[in-house]
Short mmCIF file of C-alpha atoms in Angstrom, two decimals:
data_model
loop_
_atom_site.label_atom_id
_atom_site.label_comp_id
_atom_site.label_asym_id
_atom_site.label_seq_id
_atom_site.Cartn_x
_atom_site.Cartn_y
_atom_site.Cartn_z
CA UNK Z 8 -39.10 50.35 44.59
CA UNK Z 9 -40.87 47.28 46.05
CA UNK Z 10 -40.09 45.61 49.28
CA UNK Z 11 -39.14 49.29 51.17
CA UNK Z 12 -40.68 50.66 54.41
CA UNK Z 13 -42.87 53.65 53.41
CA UNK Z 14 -43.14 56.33 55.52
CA UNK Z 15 -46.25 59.29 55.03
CA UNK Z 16 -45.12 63.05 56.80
CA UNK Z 17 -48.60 64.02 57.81
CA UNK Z 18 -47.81 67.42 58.07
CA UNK Z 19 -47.48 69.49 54.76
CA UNK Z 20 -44.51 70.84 53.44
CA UNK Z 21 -43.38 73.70 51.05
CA UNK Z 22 -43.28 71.44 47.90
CA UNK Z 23 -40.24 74.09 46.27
CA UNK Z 24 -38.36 72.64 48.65
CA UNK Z 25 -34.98 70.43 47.03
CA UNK Z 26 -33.24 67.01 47.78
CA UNK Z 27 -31.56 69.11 51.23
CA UNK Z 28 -34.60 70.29 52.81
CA UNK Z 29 -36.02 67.32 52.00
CA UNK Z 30 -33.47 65.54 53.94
CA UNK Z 31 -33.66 67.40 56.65
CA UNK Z 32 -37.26 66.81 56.96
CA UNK Z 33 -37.09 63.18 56.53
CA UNK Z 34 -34.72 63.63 59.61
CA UNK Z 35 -36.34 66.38 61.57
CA UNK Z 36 -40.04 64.94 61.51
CA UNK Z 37 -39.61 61.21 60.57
CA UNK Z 38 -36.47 60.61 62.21
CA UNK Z 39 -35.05 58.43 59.82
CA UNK Z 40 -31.92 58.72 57.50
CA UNK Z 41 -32.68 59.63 54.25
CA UNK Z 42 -30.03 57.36 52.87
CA UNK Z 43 -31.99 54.27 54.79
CA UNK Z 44 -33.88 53.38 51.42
CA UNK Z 45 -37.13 53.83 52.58
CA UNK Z 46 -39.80 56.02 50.31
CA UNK Z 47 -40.98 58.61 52.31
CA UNK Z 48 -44.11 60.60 51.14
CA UNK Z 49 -45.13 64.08 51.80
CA UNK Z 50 -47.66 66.68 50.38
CA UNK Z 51 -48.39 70.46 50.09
CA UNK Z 52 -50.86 72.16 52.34
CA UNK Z 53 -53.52 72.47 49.61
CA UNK Z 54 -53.33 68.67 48.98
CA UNK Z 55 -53.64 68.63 44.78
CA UNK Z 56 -49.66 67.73 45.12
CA UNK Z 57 -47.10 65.40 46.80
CA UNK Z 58 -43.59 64.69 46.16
CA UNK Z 59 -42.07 61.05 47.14
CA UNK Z 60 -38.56 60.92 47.91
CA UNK Z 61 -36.24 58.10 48.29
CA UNK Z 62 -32.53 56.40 47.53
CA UNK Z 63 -32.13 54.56 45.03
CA UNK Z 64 -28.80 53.18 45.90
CA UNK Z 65 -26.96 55.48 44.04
CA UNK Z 66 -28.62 58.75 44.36
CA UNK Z 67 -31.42 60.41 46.00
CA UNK Z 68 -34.84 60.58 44.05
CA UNK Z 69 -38.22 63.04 43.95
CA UNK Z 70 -41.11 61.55 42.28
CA UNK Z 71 -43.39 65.17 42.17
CA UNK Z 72 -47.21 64.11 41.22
CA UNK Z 73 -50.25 67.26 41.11
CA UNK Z 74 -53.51 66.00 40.46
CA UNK Z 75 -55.04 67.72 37.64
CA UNK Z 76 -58.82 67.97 39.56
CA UNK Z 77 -59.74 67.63 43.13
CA UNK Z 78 -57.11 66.43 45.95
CA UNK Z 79 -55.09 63.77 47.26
CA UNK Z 80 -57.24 62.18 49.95
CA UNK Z 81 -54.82 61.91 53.19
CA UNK Z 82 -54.31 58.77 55.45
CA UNK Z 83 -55.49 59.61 59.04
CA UNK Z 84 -52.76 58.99 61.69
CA UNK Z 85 -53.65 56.89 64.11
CA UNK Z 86 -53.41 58.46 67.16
CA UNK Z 87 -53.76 61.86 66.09
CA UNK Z 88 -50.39 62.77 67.22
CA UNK Z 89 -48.30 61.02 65.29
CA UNK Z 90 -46.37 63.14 62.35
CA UNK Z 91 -45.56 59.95 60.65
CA UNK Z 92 -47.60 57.24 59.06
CA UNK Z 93 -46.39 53.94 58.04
CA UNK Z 94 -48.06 53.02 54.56
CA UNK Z 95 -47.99 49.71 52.51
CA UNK Z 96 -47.37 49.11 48.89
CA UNK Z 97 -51.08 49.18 48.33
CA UNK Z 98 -51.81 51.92 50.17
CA UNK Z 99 -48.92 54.09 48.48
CA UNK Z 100 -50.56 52.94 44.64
CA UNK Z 101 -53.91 54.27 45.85
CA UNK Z 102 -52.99 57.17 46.99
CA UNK Z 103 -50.82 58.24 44.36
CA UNK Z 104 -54.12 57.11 42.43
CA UNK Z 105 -56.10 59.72 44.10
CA UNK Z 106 -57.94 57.03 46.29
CA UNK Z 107 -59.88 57.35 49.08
CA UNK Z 108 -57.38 55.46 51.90
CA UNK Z 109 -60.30 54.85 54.46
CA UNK Z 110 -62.82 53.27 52.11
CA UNK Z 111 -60.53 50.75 50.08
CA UNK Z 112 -59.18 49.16 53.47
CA UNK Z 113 -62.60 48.91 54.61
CA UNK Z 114 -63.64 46.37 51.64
#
């Protein structure tokens, strides 16, 4: 969906897990409602898969994407600390694209 807040778990996650663990861990480690509408993105520890998870108004969503070669390239947070990172559209379409986050905001 366009026009939603998108929100990136930077830790991994056990990708098996289902639309209730998934809630929980948009709760947990986000601290957001799952229902809010917002896409929130998170990936497995070996990187070559991510699942995006959202409401769609009238359900909850999984959008599950594994790169056939190489791995997703992760957006750094910004403080270090930080479990969350707040991604735009852009941002979001690259790195489902398997782009490199730091060198297409530096151009």
């Amino acid at each position: 969906p366009r026009g939603v807040d998108i929100y990136f778990g930077v830790e991994p996650i056990d990708l098996r897990w289902g639309f209730d663990r998934l809630c929980g861990v948009v709760t947990e480690r986000i601290g957001r409602r799952p229902r809010s509408g917002a896409v929130f993105v998170f990936f497995g520890r070996r990187r070559t898969a991510m699942k995006v998870f959202y409401f769609d108004g009238t359900g909850l969503c999984v959008f599950y994407k594994r790169l056939d070669a190489g791995a997703f390239k992760l957006p750094l947070s910004v403080d270090g600390a930080s479990r969350t990172v707040v991604l735009s559209e852009r941002e979001l379409e690259d790195l489902l694209a398997g782009l490199d986050l730091d060198r297409s905001t530096r151009h």
